[in-house]
Amino acid sequence: MNEQKQPTFRFAFLVMILIVITLMGGLIFLKVDPHVLLITDIIIASFAAIRMGYKWDYVVECMANGVNKAMQTLFFFFLIGMAIGAWILSGTVPALISYGFNILNPTFFLPTSLIICSITALATGSSWSTAGTVGIALMGIGAGLGIPAPITAGMIVSGSYFGDKMSPLSDTTNLAPAIAGTNIYSHISAMLYTTVPSYVIALIIYTVLGLKYSVATLDYQNINFIQNAIEGMFNINIIVFIPLIVVLAASLLKFPAIPGMMSGIIVSIPISMLIQDASLADVINALNYGYASESGIEMVDALLTKGGIQSMMWTFSLAVIALALGGVLSGTGVFNSIVLKIMEYIKEPKYLPAATILTCIAVNLTMAEQYVSIVVTGELYKGAYEKAGLQPRMLSRCLEEGGTLTSSLIPWNTCGAVMFAALGVSATQYAPYAIINWLNPLLGMILPILGYSLLKKTDTKLINNDHESKQIL
């Protein structure tokens, strides 16, 4: 047991500044992936720990503890990849996309396209792939209608991140509850408090924005092109929706996340073989490497080539490294030193969600990575939420609102860069129209302060009788 003195705020702040400079410098100027930069930050944090008097063995133990906290989520990453590959091969995802296109209407292009992006992201669990496939088609349609590109792009980002945030297949939707100490279903239910009103308001605003373009005639060429290609490759019928229904039913019945997702994968196997005429080898390859579309149509192949265990290794490795870094900073007291300073200004639990979301935004701005934002902020505030008598899902909700949603609004963040590459519109241009991405965090900060959606534990004695919590809050 290490009894070394906790670092002063000045020392902890210096360590964090060095970490931020290393990460931001590499991301902004070298334009490299964050993996090696995060390992460099682990080295910095380790040297700081040794400088404080900690032994190397303890530092390694902290890394392991950081990773172990999210072990279930790390395994779930593999299930996410398997599910996406299996659901494309079975026709589930293609059917959702094809039917989604049918709800397009010339008068309500923006709100219906928001729903299409939401459905696609919910089905795949990926905002990036949604923007890079369906989003590209919708950008072209929007241009034909005379809708300014920033408006269309903002709508696509909103729908993509809504679906990503609410999908049980999403990596961030699994990472946030793992860091906060809750399960994915409790996490998703907690997000409904602020996500539903945000989505309804966004639908209204997009409808009003789109009315001025209602006189234009919708060009169905691109839509029919994609639908015909999908229907030529897959047998689209109601049976292919069974995997999705199974997962949703498991969610409603409060099954653990891993068995629930496994059930959705398992039932997709006979559907792939009987309905889509896939072989057992095709199924196994789709689970491991993902589905590979070979239609010869670039847009369709880009839309449907994804999934598999191997597709998750980039995210998996990043999560492991980030969790190890968070473990060192947390285990050596660097996080604690900073959070105590922040808590000096927080007198009531109702202000904790706002502080959490703002911290997520600050991490997104400085560390330029949504996964890091979730891990760092989660580690920073987890103890404070427990002492304040707030449910863990309250923290996980704030991590998604501040970490996941705002990442795409920052041009130098990896998410903002991906959206720019896919849609051809800078985050500085589409940010005002990515309504859900800024409105949801705003509601997440304001509503608890006003006394709404502050999810407290039933045992309020944590606040009233805990002497230490009185000192912090």
XYZ file of C-alpha atoms in Angstrom:
473
model
C 0.000 0.000 0.000
C 1.494 3.332 -1.058
C 1.265 6.066 1.549
C 3.044 8.787 -0.419
C 1.790 12.319 -0.141
C -0.780 13.297 -2.725
C 0.502 15.776 -5.332
C -0.179 19.458 -4.898
C -2.566 21.104 -7.313
C 0.350 22.939 -8.924
C 2.268 19.689 -9.564
C -0.857 17.887 -10.801
C -1.709 20.809 -13.064
C 1.828 20.766 -14.501
C 1.553 17.041 -15.266
C -1.775 17.577 -17.021
C -0.370 20.485 -19.033
C 2.506 18.302 -20.271
C 0.054 15.556 -21.205
C -2.202 17.997 -23.056
C 0.710 19.588 -24.944
C 1.991 16.179 -26.030
C -1.400 14.997 -27.238
C -2.527 18.241 -28.867
C 0.839 18.827 -30.462
C 0.799 15.433 -32.110
C -2.818 15.598 -33.206
C -2.753 19.162 -34.533
C 0.740 19.534 -35.972
C 1.797 15.982 -36.788
C -1.767 14.866 -37.625
C -1.176 11.346 -36.291
C -3.444 8.894 -34.491
C -3.531 9.327 -30.693
C -2.255 5.859 -29.732
C 1.494 6.556 -29.566
C 0.822 10.009 -28.139
C -1.160 8.458 -25.292
C 1.642 5.979 -24.612
C 3.982 8.978 -24.425
C 1.594 10.510 -21.920
C 1.689 7.287 -19.892
C 5.477 7.671 -19.752
C 5.085 11.263 -18.550
C 2.550 10.224 -15.910
C 4.789 7.341 -14.812
C 7.814 9.588 -14.359
C 5.626 11.975 -12.355
C 4.452 9.080 -10.173
C 8.029 7.982 -9.494
C 8.917 11.613 -8.725
C 6.152 11.568 -6.107
C 7.691 8.495 -4.525
C 5.609 5.678 -6.005
C 7.283 2.422 -6.983
C 7.236 1.191 -10.580
C 5.318 -1.943 -9.592
C 2.555 0.235 -8.203
C 2.427 2.289 -11.412
C 1.954 -0.924 -13.432
C -0.748 -1.971 -10.978
C -2.520 1.343 -11.577
C -2.447 0.746 -15.340
C -3.939 -2.718 -14.862
C -6.620 -1.361 -12.523
C -7.560 1.282 -15.067
C -8.044 -1.338 -17.772
C -9.777 -3.831 -15.483
C -12.480 -1.295 -14.640
C -13.747 -1.461 -18.209
C -12.961 -5.105 -19.001
C -16.593 -5.924 -19.810
C -16.749 -3.021 -22.228
C -13.473 -4.022 -23.855
C -14.915 -7.474 -24.501
C -18.129 -5.882 -25.708
C -16.163 -4.109 -28.437
C -15.678 -7.518 -30.053
C -19.401 -8.239 -29.830
C -20.175 -4.889 -31.456
C -17.982 -5.748 -34.436
C -19.469 -9.238 -34.670
C -23.027 -7.904 -34.492
C -22.500 -5.344 -37.249
C -20.969 -7.934 -39.565
C -23.672 -10.491 -38.737
C -26.518 -8.006 -39.093
C -25.350 -6.847 -42.503
C -24.954 -10.419 -43.746
C -28.398 -11.353 -42.414
C -29.968 -8.349 -44.165
C -30.992 -6.553 -40.967
C -28.906 -3.416 -41.522
C -29.559 -3.276 -45.309
C -33.304 -3.534 -44.666
C -33.205 -0.730 -42.095
C -31.327 1.504 -44.511
C -33.541 0.660 -47.494
C -36.800 1.192 -45.596
C -35.362 4.319 -44.032
C -35.000 5.900 -47.441
C -38.720 5.356 -48.074
C -39.702 7.983 -45.516
C -38.016 10.792 -47.476
C -40.426 13.545 -48.493
C -39.592 16.650 -50.564
C -41.365 18.967 -48.150
C -39.725 17.535 -45.051
C -36.300 16.548 -46.336
C -34.381 17.771 -43.287
C -36.472 16.124 -40.523
C -36.950 12.879 -42.466
C -33.244 12.739 -43.265
C -32.549 13.270 -39.565
C -34.629 10.154 -38.898
C -32.783 8.204 -41.620
C -29.410 9.068 -40.104
C -30.730 8.220 -36.650
C -31.997 4.813 -37.772
C -28.771 3.994 -39.613
C -26.593 4.992 -36.649
C -28.842 3.089 -34.254
C -28.513 -0.010 -36.437
C -24.744 0.205 -36.860
C -23.720 1.991 -33.656
C -21.422 4.249 -35.662
C -21.775 7.973 -36.356
C -18.669 7.914 -38.543
C -19.890 5.220 -40.944
C -23.354 6.802 -41.087
C -21.940 10.177 -42.110
C -19.527 8.562 -44.543
C -22.200 6.567 -46.350
C -25.812 7.720 -45.997
C -24.551 11.200 -45.168
C -22.740 11.491 -48.486
C -25.923 10.594 -50.403
C -27.987 13.056 -48.385
C -25.460 15.852 -48.990
C -25.955 15.357 -52.727
C -29.735 15.341 -52.427
C -29.664 18.446 -50.237
C -27.522 20.260 -52.791
C -30.051 19.388 -55.502
C -32.806 20.908 -53.378
C -30.808 24.098 -52.923
C -30.307 23.572 -49.188
C -27.043 25.141 -47.963
C -24.387 22.517 -47.266
C -23.791 23.573 -43.625
C -27.486 23.012 -42.810
C -27.563 19.551 -44.390
C -24.246 18.625 -42.780
C -25.414 19.813 -39.351
C -28.547 17.693 -39.681
C -26.502 14.629 -40.656
C -24.146 15.098 -37.707
C -27.112 15.497 -35.336
C -28.842 12.337 -36.530
C -25.630 10.322 -36.676
C -24.596 11.215 -33.143
C -28.089 10.750 -31.744
C -28.179 7.212 -33.125
C -24.603 6.547 -32.038
C -25.261 7.791 -28.509
C -28.455 5.751 -28.089
C -27.315 2.540 -29.805
C -26.299 -0.484 -27.698
C -23.836 -1.250 -30.519
C -21.895 1.981 -29.999
C -18.489 1.863 -28.359
C -18.983 5.131 -26.451
C -22.422 4.008 -25.275
C -20.687 1.025 -23.696
C -17.577 2.857 -22.504
C -19.425 5.593 -20.564
C -21.403 3.262 -18.246
C -18.327 1.073 -17.731
C -16.353 4.071 -16.498
C -19.251 5.304 -14.331
C -19.974 1.911 -12.789
C -23.402 1.162 -14.254
C -24.827 -1.001 -17.070
C -25.680 -0.030 -20.613
C -29.452 -0.300 -20.221
C -29.555 1.966 -17.167
C -27.296 4.339 -19.072
C -29.573 4.495 -22.133
C -32.671 4.996 -19.971
C -30.964 7.877 -18.160
C -30.143 9.595 -21.452
C -33.826 9.685 -22.417
C -34.452 12.532 -19.930
C -32.504 15.020 -22.035
C -32.218 13.271 -25.413
C -35.955 13.015 -26.123
C -36.686 16.750 -25.665
C -33.525 17.610 -27.609
C -34.595 15.382 -30.488
C -38.146 16.767 -30.579
C -36.870 20.358 -30.586
C -34.385 19.497 -33.324
C -37.128 17.941 -35.459
C -39.206 21.116 -35.124
C -36.288 23.400 -36.002
C -35.268 21.278 -39.005
C -38.874 21.259 -40.199
C -39.047 25.064 -40.026
C -35.656 25.396 -41.742
C -36.706 23.029 -44.515
C -40.072 24.607 -45.327
C -38.447 27.308 -47.468
C -37.079 24.568 -49.724
C -40.372 22.646 -50.013
C -41.064 23.909 -53.520
C -38.102 21.947 -54.868
C -38.580 18.557 -56.483
C -36.797 15.665 -54.821
C -34.505 13.723 -57.143
C -35.016 10.055 -56.326
C -32.252 8.833 -58.614
C -29.597 8.340 -55.944
C -32.090 6.825 -53.508
C -33.489 4.356 -56.051
C -29.954 3.520 -57.124
C -28.980 2.480 -53.593
C -32.286 0.732 -52.858
C -32.186 -1.302 -56.068
C -28.608 -2.338 -55.393
C -29.448 -3.389 -51.805
C -32.551 -5.306 -52.878
C -30.510 -7.024 -55.585
C -27.992 -8.250 -53.027
C -30.289 -9.163 -50.123
C -33.641 -10.814 -49.602
C -35.447 -7.997 -47.775
C -38.430 -9.123 -45.701
C -39.752 -8.884 -42.161
C -37.783 -11.937 -40.973
C -34.472 -10.060 -41.195
C -35.625 -7.726 -38.412
C -35.635 -10.584 -35.866
C -32.052 -9.931 -34.604
C -32.923 -6.308 -33.845
C -36.191 -7.341 -32.171
C -34.331 -9.879 -30.016
C -31.822 -7.278 -28.813
C -34.581 -4.741 -28.109
C -36.583 -7.374 -26.241
C -33.514 -8.310 -24.200
C -33.097 -4.637 -23.351
C -36.711 -4.301 -22.216
C -36.379 -7.478 -20.138
C -33.201 -6.024 -18.577
C -30.940 -8.827 -19.731
C -27.231 -8.224 -19.133
C -25.693 -6.492 -22.137
C -23.355 -9.285 -23.219
C -25.953 -12.137 -23.247
C -28.445 -9.794 -24.916
C -26.035 -8.897 -27.696
C -24.923 -12.515 -28.090
C -28.573 -13.486 -28.579
C -28.922 -10.971 -31.397
C -25.802 -12.348 -33.062
C -26.826 -15.995 -32.662
C -30.301 -15.573 -34.193
C -28.798 -13.742 -37.167
C -26.766 -16.814 -38.142
C -29.636 -19.047 -39.344
C -31.255 -16.022 -41.012
C -28.039 -15.363 -42.943
C -27.850 -19.002 -44.057
C -31.538 -19.623 -44.798
C -32.741 -16.241 -46.031
C -29.562 -14.780 -47.567
C -28.053 -18.123 -48.755
C -24.793 -17.506 -46.904
C -22.517 -20.420 -46.043
C -21.218 -21.162 -42.557
C -17.798 -19.945 -43.700
C -19.383 -16.672 -44.847
C -20.932 -16.224 -41.416
C -17.673 -16.895 -39.569
C -15.745 -14.515 -41.846
C -18.379 -11.812 -41.352
C -18.095 -12.182 -37.570
C -14.317 -11.850 -37.688
C -13.567 -9.594 -40.650
C -16.963 -7.999 -41.221
C -19.149 -8.032 -44.304
C -17.455 -7.209 -47.597
C -19.820 -5.839 -50.233
C -18.791 -6.586 -53.802
C -21.608 -5.018 -55.789
C -19.206 -2.974 -57.874
C -21.116 0.171 -56.918
C -18.753 2.345 -54.880
C -21.385 4.049 -52.721
C -23.185 0.793 -51.878
C -19.950 -1.056 -51.158
C -18.819 1.752 -48.850
C -22.185 1.633 -47.105
C -22.169 -2.111 -46.444
C -18.500 -3.066 -46.056
C -17.941 -2.949 -42.309
C -18.111 -4.816 -39.024
C -16.248 -7.790 -37.611
C -13.911 -8.237 -34.659
C -10.922 -6.912 -36.578
C -12.696 -3.632 -37.345
C -12.811 -2.886 -33.615
C -9.087 -3.257 -32.945
C -8.305 0.445 -33.533
C -10.919 1.460 -30.984
C -10.028 -1.408 -28.661
C -6.339 -0.531 -28.550
C -7.088 3.159 -28.051
C -9.449 2.377 -25.182
C -6.881 0.120 -23.470
C -4.155 2.773 -23.678
C -6.472 5.575 -22.518
C -7.737 3.471 -19.621
C -4.156 2.687 -18.586
C -3.313 6.401 -18.607
C -6.414 7.186 -16.581
C -5.470 4.466 -14.119
C -2.032 6.003 -13.490
C -3.352 9.548 -13.104
C -6.129 8.348 -10.826
C -4.089 5.903 -8.755
C -1.319 8.423 -8.066
C -3.686 11.174 -6.943
C -3.288 13.529 -9.915
C -7.015 13.344 -10.678
C -7.924 13.709 -7.026
C -5.817 16.847 -6.622
C -7.519 18.509 -9.574
C -11.039 17.430 -8.686
C -10.702 18.739 -5.134
C -9.800 22.135 -6.541
C -12.811 22.084 -8.835
C -15.078 20.930 -6.021
C -14.221 24.004 -3.981
C -16.580 25.884 -6.253
C -19.392 23.305 -6.272
C -21.639 23.677 -3.235
C -24.621 21.491 -4.257
C -24.975 18.177 -6.158
C -27.212 19.806 -8.771
C -24.182 21.648 -10.169
C -22.149 18.470 -10.657
C -23.679 17.593 -14.074
C -22.791 21.040 -15.458
C -19.242 20.753 -14.107
C -18.923 17.275 -15.615
C -20.168 18.292 -19.058
C -17.964 21.391 -19.131
C -14.972 19.270 -18.122
C -15.739 16.831 -20.960
C -15.831 19.752 -23.380
C -12.526 21.055 -22.028
C -10.918 17.632 -22.485
C -12.333 17.383 -26.013
C -10.842 20.793 -26.768
C -7.440 19.992 -25.315
C -6.990 16.263 -25.817
C -8.981 16.141 -29.074
C -10.437 12.657 -28.566
C -13.900 11.638 -27.336
C -12.731 8.374 -25.765
C -10.125 10.217 -23.724
C -12.772 12.753 -22.706
C -15.062 10.028 -21.372
C -12.302 8.165 -19.533
C -10.555 11.209 -18.069
C -13.725 12.973 -16.919
C -15.288 9.769 -15.633
C -12.274 9.011 -13.477
C -12.229 12.603 -12.267
C -15.838 12.753 -11.061
C -16.791 9.185 -10.159
C -16.019 9.566 -6.443
C -17.741 12.947 -6.260
C -21.000 11.532 -7.665
C -20.925 8.691 -5.173
C -20.382 11.041 -2.252
C -23.091 13.377 -3.520
C -25.640 10.554 -3.534
C -26.132 10.601 -7.310
C -26.706 7.448 -9.319
C -23.812 6.189 -11.501
C -26.019 6.518 -14.584
C -26.222 10.239 -13.884
C -22.471 10.392 -14.442
C -22.545 8.145 -17.517
C -25.255 10.343 -19.048
C -23.159 13.465 -18.543
C -20.110 11.752 -20.019
C -22.032 11.043 -23.221
C -23.574 14.506 -23.363
C -20.301 16.303 -22.822
C -17.840 13.813 -24.300
C -19.539 12.109 -27.240
C -21.835 14.839 -28.556
C -19.474 17.830 -28.473
C -16.495 16.017 -30.010
C -17.766 16.562 -33.562
C -18.176 20.313 -32.977
C -14.415 20.821 -32.600
C -12.510 21.051 -35.923
C -9.247 19.605 -34.557
C -10.936 16.828 -32.615
C -10.698 13.472 -34.363
C -14.499 13.385 -34.684
C -14.662 16.864 -36.215
C -11.927 15.868 -38.658
C -13.812 12.730 -39.719
C -17.039 14.680 -40.279
C -15.172 17.218 -42.413
C -13.563 14.451 -44.473
C -16.918 12.733 -45.035
C -19.190 15.722 -45.632
C -16.797 18.337 -46.975
C -18.029 20.945 -44.494
C -15.941 22.255 -41.600
C -17.172 21.918 -38.024
C -17.058 25.700 -37.703
C -19.650 25.867 -40.495
C -22.035 23.058 -39.535
C -21.804 23.445 -35.726
C -24.720 25.927 -35.432
C -26.942 23.460 -37.341
C -25.827 20.332 -35.465
C -28.649 21.098 -33.057
C -28.696 17.904 -30.994
C -24.937 18.041 -30.461
C -25.062 21.367 -28.597
C -28.668 21.431 -27.358
C -28.484 18.088 -25.551
C -25.415 19.082 -23.453
C -27.050 22.439 -22.746
C -30.192 20.760 -21.421
C -27.997 18.320 -19.533
C -26.483 21.239 -17.617
C -29.592 23.378 -17.134
C -32.292 20.812 -16.234
C -30.538 19.410 -13.119
C -29.913 22.945 -11.840
C -33.638 23.626 -12.236
C -34.448 20.447 -10.318
C -35.285 18.157 -13.236
C -33.627 14.846 -14.206
C -31.163 14.856 -11.281
C -30.949 11.126 -10.653
C -30.341 10.641 -6.936
C -29.830 7.448 -4.991
C -32.684 6.470 -2.693
C -30.318 6.655 0.269
C -29.861 10.390 0.741
C -27.854 9.799 3.915
C -24.767 9.807 1.712
C -25.139 13.555 1.544
C -26.457 14.267 5.012
C -24.226 12.045 7.143
C -21.002 11.632 5.221
C -18.546 14.054 6.791
C -16.110 13.744 3.896
C -18.793 14.513 1.343
C -19.683 17.639 3.292
C -16.106 18.771 2.979
C -16.065 18.245 -0.766
C -19.585 19.466 -1.628
